[in-house]
PDB file of C-alpha atoms in Angstrom:
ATOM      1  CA  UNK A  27      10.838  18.691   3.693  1.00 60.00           C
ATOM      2  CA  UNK A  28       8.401  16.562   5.284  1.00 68.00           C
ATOM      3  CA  UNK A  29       8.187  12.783   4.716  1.00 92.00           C
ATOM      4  CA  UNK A  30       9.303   9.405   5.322  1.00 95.00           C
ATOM      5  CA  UNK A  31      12.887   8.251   4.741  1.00 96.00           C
ATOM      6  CA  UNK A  32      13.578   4.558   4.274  1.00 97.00           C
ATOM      7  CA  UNK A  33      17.021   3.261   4.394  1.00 96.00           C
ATOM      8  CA  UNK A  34      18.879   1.700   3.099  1.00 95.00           C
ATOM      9  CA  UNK A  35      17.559   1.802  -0.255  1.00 95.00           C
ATOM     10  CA  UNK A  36      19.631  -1.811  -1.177  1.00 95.00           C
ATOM     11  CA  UNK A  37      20.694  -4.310   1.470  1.00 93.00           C
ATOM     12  CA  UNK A  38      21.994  -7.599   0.982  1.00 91.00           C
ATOM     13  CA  UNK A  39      21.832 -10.375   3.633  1.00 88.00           C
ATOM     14  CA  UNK A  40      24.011 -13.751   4.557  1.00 88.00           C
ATOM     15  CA  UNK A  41      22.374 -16.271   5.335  1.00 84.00           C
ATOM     16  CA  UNK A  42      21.469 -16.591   9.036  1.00 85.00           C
ATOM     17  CA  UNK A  43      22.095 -13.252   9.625  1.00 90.00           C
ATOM     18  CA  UNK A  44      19.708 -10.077  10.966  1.00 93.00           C
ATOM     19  CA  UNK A  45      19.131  -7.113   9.028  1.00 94.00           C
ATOM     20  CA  UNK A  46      17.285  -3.869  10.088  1.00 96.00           C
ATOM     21  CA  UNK A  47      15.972  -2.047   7.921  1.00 97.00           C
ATOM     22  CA  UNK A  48      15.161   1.700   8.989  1.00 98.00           C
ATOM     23  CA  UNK A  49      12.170   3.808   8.918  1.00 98.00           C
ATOM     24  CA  UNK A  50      11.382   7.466  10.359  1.00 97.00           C
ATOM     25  CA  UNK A  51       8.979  10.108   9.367  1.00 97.00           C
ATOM     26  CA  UNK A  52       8.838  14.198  10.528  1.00 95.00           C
ATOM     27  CA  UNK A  53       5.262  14.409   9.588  1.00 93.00           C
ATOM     28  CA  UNK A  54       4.207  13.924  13.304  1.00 93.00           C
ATOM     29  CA  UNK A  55       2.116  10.371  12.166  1.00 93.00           C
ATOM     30  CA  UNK A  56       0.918   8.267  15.001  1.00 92.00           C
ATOM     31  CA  UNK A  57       0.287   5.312  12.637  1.00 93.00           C
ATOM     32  CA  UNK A  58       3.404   3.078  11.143  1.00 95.00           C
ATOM     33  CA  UNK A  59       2.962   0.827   8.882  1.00 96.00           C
ATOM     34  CA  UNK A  60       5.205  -2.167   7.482  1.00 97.00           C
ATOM     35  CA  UNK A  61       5.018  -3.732   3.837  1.00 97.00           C
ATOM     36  CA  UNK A  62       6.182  -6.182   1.842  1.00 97.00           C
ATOM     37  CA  UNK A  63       5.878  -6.474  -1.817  1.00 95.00           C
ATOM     38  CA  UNK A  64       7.449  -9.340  -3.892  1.00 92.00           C
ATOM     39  CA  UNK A  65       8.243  -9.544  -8.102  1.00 82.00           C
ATOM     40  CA  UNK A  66       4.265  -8.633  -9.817  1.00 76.00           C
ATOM     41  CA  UNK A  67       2.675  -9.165  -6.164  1.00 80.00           C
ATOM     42  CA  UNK A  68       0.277  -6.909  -4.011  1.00 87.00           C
ATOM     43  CA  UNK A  69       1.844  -5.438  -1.020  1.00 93.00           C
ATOM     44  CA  UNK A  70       1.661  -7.693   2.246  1.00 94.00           C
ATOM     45  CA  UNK A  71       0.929  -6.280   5.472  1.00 94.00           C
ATOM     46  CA  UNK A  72       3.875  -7.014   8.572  1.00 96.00           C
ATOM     47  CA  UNK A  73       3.374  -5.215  11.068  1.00 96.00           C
ATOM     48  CA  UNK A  74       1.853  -1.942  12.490  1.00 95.00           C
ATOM     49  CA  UNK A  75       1.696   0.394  15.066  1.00 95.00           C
ATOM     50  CA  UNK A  76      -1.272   3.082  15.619  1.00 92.00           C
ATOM     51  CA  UNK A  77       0.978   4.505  18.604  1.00 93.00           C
ATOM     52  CA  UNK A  78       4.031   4.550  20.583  1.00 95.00           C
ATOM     53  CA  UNK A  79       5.178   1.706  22.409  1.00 95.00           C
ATOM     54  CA  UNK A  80       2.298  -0.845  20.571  1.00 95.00           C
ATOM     55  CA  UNK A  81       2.245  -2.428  17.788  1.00 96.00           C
ATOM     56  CA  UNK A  82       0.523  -5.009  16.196  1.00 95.00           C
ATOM     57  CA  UNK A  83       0.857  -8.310  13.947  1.00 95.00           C
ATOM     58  CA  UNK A  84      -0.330  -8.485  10.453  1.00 93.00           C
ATOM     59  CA  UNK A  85      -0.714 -11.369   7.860  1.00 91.00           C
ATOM     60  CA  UNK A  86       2.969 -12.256   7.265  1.00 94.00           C
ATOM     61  CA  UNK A  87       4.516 -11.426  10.501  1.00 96.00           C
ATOM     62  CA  UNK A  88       6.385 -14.480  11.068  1.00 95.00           C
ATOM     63  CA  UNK A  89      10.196 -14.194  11.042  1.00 95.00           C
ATOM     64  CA  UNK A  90      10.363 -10.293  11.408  1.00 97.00           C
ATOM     65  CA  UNK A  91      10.670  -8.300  14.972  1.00 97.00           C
ATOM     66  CA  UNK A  92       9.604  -4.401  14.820  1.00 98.00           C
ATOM     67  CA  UNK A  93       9.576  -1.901  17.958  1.00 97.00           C
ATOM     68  CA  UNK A  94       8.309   1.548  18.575  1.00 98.00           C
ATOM     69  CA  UNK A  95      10.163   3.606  21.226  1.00 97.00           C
ATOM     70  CA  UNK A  96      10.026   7.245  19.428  1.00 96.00           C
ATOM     71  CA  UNK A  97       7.105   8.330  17.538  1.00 96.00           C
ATOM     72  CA  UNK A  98       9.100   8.990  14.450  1.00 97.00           C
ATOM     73  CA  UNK A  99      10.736   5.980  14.377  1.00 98.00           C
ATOM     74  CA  UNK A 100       9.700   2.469  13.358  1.00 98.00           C
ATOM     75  CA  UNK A 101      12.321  -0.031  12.704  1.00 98.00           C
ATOM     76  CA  UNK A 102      11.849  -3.473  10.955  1.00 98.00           C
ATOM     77  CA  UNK A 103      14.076  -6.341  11.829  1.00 97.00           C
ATOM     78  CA  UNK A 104      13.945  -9.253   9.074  1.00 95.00           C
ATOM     79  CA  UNK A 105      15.464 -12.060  11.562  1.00 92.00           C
ATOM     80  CA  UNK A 106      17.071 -15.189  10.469  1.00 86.00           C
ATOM     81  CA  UNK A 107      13.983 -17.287  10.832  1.00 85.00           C
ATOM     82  CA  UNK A 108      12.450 -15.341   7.834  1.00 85.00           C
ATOM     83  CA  UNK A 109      13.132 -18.019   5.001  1.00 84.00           C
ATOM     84  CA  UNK A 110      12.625 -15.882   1.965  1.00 89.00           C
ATOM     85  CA  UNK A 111      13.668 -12.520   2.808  1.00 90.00           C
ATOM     86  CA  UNK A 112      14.139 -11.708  -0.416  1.00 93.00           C
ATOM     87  CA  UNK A 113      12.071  -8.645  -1.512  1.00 95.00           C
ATOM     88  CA  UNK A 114      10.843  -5.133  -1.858  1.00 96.00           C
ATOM     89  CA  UNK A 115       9.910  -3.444   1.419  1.00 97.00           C
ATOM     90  CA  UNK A 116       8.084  -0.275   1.920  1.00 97.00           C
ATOM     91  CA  UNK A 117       7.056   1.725   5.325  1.00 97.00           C
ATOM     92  CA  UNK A 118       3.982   4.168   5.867  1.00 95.00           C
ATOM     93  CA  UNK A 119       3.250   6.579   7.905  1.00 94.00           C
ATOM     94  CA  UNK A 120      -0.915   7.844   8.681  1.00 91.00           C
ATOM     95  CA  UNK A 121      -2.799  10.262  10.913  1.00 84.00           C
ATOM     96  CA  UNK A 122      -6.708   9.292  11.357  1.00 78.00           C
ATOM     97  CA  UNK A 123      -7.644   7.238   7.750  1.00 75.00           C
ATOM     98  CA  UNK A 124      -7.018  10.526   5.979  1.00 72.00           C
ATOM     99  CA  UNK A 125      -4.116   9.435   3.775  1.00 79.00           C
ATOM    100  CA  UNK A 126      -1.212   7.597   4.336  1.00 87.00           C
ATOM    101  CA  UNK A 127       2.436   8.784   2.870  1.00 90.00           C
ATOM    102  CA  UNK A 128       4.850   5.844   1.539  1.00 94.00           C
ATOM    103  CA  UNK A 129       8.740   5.850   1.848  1.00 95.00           C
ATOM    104  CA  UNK A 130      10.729   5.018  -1.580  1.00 95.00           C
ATOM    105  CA  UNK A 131      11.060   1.576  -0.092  1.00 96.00           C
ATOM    106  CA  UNK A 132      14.312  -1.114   0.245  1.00 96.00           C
ATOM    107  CA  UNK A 133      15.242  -3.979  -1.443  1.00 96.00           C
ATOM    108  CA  UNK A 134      16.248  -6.706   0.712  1.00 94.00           C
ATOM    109  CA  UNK A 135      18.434  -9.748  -1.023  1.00 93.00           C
ATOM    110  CA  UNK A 136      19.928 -13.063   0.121  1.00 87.00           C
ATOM    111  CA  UNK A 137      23.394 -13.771  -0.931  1.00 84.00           C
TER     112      UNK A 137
ATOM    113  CA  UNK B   5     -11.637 -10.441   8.067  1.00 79.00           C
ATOM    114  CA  UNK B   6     -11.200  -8.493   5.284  1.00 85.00           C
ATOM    115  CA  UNK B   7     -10.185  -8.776   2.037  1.00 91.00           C
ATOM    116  CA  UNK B   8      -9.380  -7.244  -1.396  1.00 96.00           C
ATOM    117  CA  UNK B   9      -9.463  -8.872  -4.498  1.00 96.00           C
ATOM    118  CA  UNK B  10      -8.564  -7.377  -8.123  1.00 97.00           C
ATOM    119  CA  UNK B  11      -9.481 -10.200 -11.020  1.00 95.00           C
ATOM    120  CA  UNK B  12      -7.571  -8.248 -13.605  1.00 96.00           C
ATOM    121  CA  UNK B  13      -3.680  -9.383 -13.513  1.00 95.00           C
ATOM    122  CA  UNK B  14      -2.743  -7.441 -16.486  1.00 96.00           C
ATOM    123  CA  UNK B  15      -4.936  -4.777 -18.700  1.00 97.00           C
ATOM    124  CA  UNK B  16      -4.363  -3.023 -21.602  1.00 98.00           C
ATOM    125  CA  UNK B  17      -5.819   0.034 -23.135  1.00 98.00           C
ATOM    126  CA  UNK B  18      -5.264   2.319 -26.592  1.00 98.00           C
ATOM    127  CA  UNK B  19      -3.797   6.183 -25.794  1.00 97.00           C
ATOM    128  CA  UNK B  20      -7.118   8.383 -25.673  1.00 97.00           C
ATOM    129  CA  UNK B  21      -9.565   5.521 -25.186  1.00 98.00           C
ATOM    130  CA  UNK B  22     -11.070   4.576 -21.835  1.00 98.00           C
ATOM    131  CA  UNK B  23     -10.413   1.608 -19.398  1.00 98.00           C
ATOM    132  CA  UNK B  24     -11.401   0.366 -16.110  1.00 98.00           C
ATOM    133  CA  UNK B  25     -10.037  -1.430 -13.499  1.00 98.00           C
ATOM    134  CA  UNK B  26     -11.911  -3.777 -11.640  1.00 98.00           C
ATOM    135  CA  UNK B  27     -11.686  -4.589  -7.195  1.00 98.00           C
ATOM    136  CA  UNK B  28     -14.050  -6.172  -4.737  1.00 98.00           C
ATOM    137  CA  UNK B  29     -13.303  -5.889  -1.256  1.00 97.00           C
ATOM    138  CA  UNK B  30     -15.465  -7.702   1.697  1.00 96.00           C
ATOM    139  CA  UNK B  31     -16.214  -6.843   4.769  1.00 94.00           C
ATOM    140  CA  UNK B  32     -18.571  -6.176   7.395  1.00 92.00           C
ATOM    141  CA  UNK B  33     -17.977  -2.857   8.661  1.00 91.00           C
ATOM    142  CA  UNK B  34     -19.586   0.213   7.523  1.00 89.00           C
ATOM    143  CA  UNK B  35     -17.170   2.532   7.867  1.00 91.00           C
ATOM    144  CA  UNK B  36     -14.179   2.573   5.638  1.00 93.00           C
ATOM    145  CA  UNK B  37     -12.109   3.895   3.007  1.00 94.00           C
ATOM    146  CA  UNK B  38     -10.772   2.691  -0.216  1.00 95.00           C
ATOM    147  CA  UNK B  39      -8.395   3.924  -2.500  1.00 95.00           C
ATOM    148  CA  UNK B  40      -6.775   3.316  -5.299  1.00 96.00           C
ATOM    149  CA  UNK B  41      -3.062   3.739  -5.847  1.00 95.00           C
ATOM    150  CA  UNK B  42      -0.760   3.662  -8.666  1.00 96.00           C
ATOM    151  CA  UNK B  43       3.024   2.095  -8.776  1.00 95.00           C
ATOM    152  CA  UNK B  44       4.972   2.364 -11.432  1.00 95.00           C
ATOM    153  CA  UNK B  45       8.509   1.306 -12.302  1.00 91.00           C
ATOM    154  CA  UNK B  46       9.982   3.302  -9.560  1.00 91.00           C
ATOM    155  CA  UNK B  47       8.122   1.918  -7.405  1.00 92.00           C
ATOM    156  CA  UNK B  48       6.949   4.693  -5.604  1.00 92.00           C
ATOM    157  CA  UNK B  49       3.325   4.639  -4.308  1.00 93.00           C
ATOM    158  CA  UNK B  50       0.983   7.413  -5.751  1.00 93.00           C
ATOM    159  CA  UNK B  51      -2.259   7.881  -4.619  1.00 93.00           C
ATOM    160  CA  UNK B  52      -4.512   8.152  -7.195  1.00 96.00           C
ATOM    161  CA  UNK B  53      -8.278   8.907  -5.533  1.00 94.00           C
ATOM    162  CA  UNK B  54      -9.978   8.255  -2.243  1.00 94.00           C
ATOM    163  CA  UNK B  55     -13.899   6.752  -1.511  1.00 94.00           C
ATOM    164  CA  UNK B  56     -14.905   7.230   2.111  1.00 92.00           C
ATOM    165  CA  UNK B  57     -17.746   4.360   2.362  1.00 92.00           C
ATOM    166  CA  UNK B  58     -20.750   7.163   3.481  1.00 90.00           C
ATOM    167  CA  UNK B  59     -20.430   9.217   0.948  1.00 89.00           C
ATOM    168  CA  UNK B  60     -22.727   8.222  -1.825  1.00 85.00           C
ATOM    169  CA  UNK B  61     -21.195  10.128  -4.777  1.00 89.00           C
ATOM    170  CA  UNK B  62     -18.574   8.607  -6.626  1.00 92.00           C
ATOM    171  CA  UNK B  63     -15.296  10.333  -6.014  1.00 91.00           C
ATOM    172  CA  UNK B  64     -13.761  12.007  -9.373  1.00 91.00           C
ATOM    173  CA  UNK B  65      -9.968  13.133  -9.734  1.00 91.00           C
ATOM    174  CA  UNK B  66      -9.517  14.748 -13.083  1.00 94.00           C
ATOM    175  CA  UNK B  67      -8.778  12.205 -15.488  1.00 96.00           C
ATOM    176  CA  UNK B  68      -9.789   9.460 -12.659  1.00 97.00           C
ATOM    177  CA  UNK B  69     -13.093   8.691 -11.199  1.00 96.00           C
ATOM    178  CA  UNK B  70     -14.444   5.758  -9.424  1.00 97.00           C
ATOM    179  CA  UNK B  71     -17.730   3.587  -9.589  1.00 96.00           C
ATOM    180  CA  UNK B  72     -18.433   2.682  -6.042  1.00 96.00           C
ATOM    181  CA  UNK B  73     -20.910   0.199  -5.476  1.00 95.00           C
ATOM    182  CA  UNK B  74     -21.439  -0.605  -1.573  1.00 94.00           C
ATOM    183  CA  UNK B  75     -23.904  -2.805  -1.504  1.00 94.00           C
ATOM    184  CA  UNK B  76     -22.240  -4.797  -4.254  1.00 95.00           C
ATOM    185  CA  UNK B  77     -18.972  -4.321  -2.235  1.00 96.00           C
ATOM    186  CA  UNK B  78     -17.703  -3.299  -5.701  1.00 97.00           C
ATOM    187  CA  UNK B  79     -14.660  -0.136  -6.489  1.00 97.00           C
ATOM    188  CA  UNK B  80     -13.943   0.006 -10.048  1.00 97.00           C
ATOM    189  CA  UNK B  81     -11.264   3.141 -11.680  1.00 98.00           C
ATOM    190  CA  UNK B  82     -12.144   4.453 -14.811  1.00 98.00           C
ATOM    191  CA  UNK B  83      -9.391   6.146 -16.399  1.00 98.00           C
ATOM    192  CA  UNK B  84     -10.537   8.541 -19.395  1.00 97.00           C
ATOM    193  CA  UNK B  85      -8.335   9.711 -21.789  1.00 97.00           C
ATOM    194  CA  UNK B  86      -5.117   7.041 -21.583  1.00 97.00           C
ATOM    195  CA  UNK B  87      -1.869   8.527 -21.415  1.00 97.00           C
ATOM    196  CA  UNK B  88       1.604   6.908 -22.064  1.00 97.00           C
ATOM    197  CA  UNK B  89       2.214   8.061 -18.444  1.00 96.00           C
ATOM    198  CA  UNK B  90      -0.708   6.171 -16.655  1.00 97.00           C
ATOM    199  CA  UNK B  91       1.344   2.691 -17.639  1.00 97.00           C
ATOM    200  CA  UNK B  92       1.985   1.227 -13.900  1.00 97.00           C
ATOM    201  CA  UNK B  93       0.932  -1.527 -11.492  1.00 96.00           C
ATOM    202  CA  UNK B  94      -2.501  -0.158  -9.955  1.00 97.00           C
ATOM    203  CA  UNK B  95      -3.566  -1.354  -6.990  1.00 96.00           C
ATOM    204  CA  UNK B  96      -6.782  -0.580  -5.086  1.00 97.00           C
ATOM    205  CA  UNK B  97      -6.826  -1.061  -1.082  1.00 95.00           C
ATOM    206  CA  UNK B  98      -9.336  -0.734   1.688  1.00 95.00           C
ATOM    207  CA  UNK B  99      -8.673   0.843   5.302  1.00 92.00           C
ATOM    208  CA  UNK B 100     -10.874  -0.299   8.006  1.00 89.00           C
ATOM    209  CA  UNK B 101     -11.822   0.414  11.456  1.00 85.00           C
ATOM    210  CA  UNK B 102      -9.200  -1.599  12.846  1.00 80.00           C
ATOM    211  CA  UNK B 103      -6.485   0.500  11.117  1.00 82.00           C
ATOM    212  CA  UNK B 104      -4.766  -2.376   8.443  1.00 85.00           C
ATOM    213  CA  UNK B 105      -4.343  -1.185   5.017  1.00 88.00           C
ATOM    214  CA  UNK B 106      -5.213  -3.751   2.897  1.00 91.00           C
ATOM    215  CA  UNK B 107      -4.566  -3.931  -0.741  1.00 94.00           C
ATOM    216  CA  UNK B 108      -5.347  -6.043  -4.017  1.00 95.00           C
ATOM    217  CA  UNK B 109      -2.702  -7.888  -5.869  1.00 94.00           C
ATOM    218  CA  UNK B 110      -2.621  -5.669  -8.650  1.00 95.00           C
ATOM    219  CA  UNK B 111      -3.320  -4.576 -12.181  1.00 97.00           C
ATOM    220  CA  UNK B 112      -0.703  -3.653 -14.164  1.00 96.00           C
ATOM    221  CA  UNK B 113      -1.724  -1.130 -17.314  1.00 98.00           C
ATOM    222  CA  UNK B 114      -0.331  -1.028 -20.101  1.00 98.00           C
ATOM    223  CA  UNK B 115      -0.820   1.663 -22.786  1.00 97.00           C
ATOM    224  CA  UNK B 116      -0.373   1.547 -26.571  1.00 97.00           C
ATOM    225  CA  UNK B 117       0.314   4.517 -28.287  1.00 95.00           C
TER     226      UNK B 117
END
């Protein structure tokens, strides 16, 4: 089936340490998109990428690293300068503004 | 640059009755899409009905339709007919030219049986 497939679905982080949290979609998308959502918040725009190779900053960028080498993949790194990691993230995937298609998302914790 | 605001932290509506969901967005473009999408405890993202910005008629989804007001910068969701199953976080979001997704903070529904 097509779609996008986040994992993992539950990660938990030391602190200091660099996670990576996965993303890749078969639906042929040129647009990735990064999210973050925390406990009874809106979701928070990372980073995105409209095509391989480029990507772009987006309001809470700071302390995360992405890259886009393959079309179908579009990995997020949450580094150790990210202070609160803690939280729900989800990817998406678009082609044009039609409609974009969300993973189930991961849940990122801090131990 | 644009932004997205829903007033309504929390709502609650009857089973059967009516309610609507309130969202502002502003910007300057003029072309643009907004949608509204629907979370609930899984937290999988649904998307629940689509406005492109030139079309003047409001967009309609069974149970679902929109008010859009452009000049007014204004996107309300009407929901008609309340189900138990229509409980979630809803959040409405706007995609501009420059390709960001932006979204509200949220409205989370209840419904009362």
């Amino acid at each position: 089936d097509g779609g996008i497939t986040q994992s993992p679905k539950y990660l938990f982080r030391k602190e200091g340490q660099n996670v990576t949290l996965s993303c890749e979609q078969n639906l042929n998308h040129d647009a990735m998109y990064w999210y973050r959502q925390d406990p009874g918040q809106g979701l928070r725009l990372i980073y995105y990428s409209q095509i391989v190779n480029d990507f772009q900053k987006g309001d809470i960028a700071e302390g995360y690293s992405v890259s886009r080498e393959k079309k179908e993949s579009f990995p997020l790194t949450v580094t150790s300068a990210q202070k609160n990691p803690t939280a729900f993230y989800l990817c998406a995937s678009s082609w044009g503004r039609n409609t974009i298609y969300f993973g189930e998302g991961s849940w990122l914790t801090v131990v | 640059a644009q932004t997205v605001t829903q007033s309504q932290p929390e709502m609650s509506v009857q089973e059967a009755e009516t309610v609507t969901l309130s969202c502002t967005y502003d910007t300057s473009e003029s072309d643009y899409y907004l949608f509204w999408y629907k979370q609930p405890p899984s937290r999988q993202m649904i998307l629940v009905i689509r406005q492109e910005a030139y079309k003047q008629q409001n967009a309609t989804e069974n149970r679902f339709s929109v008010n859009f007001q452009k000049a007014a910068k204004s996107f309300s969701l009407k929901i008609s007919d309340s189900q138990l199953g229509d409980a979630a976080m809803y959040f409405c979001a706007y995609w501009g030219q420059g390709g960001k997704l932006i979204f509200g903070q949220g409205t989370e529904l209840s419904v009362k049986p």
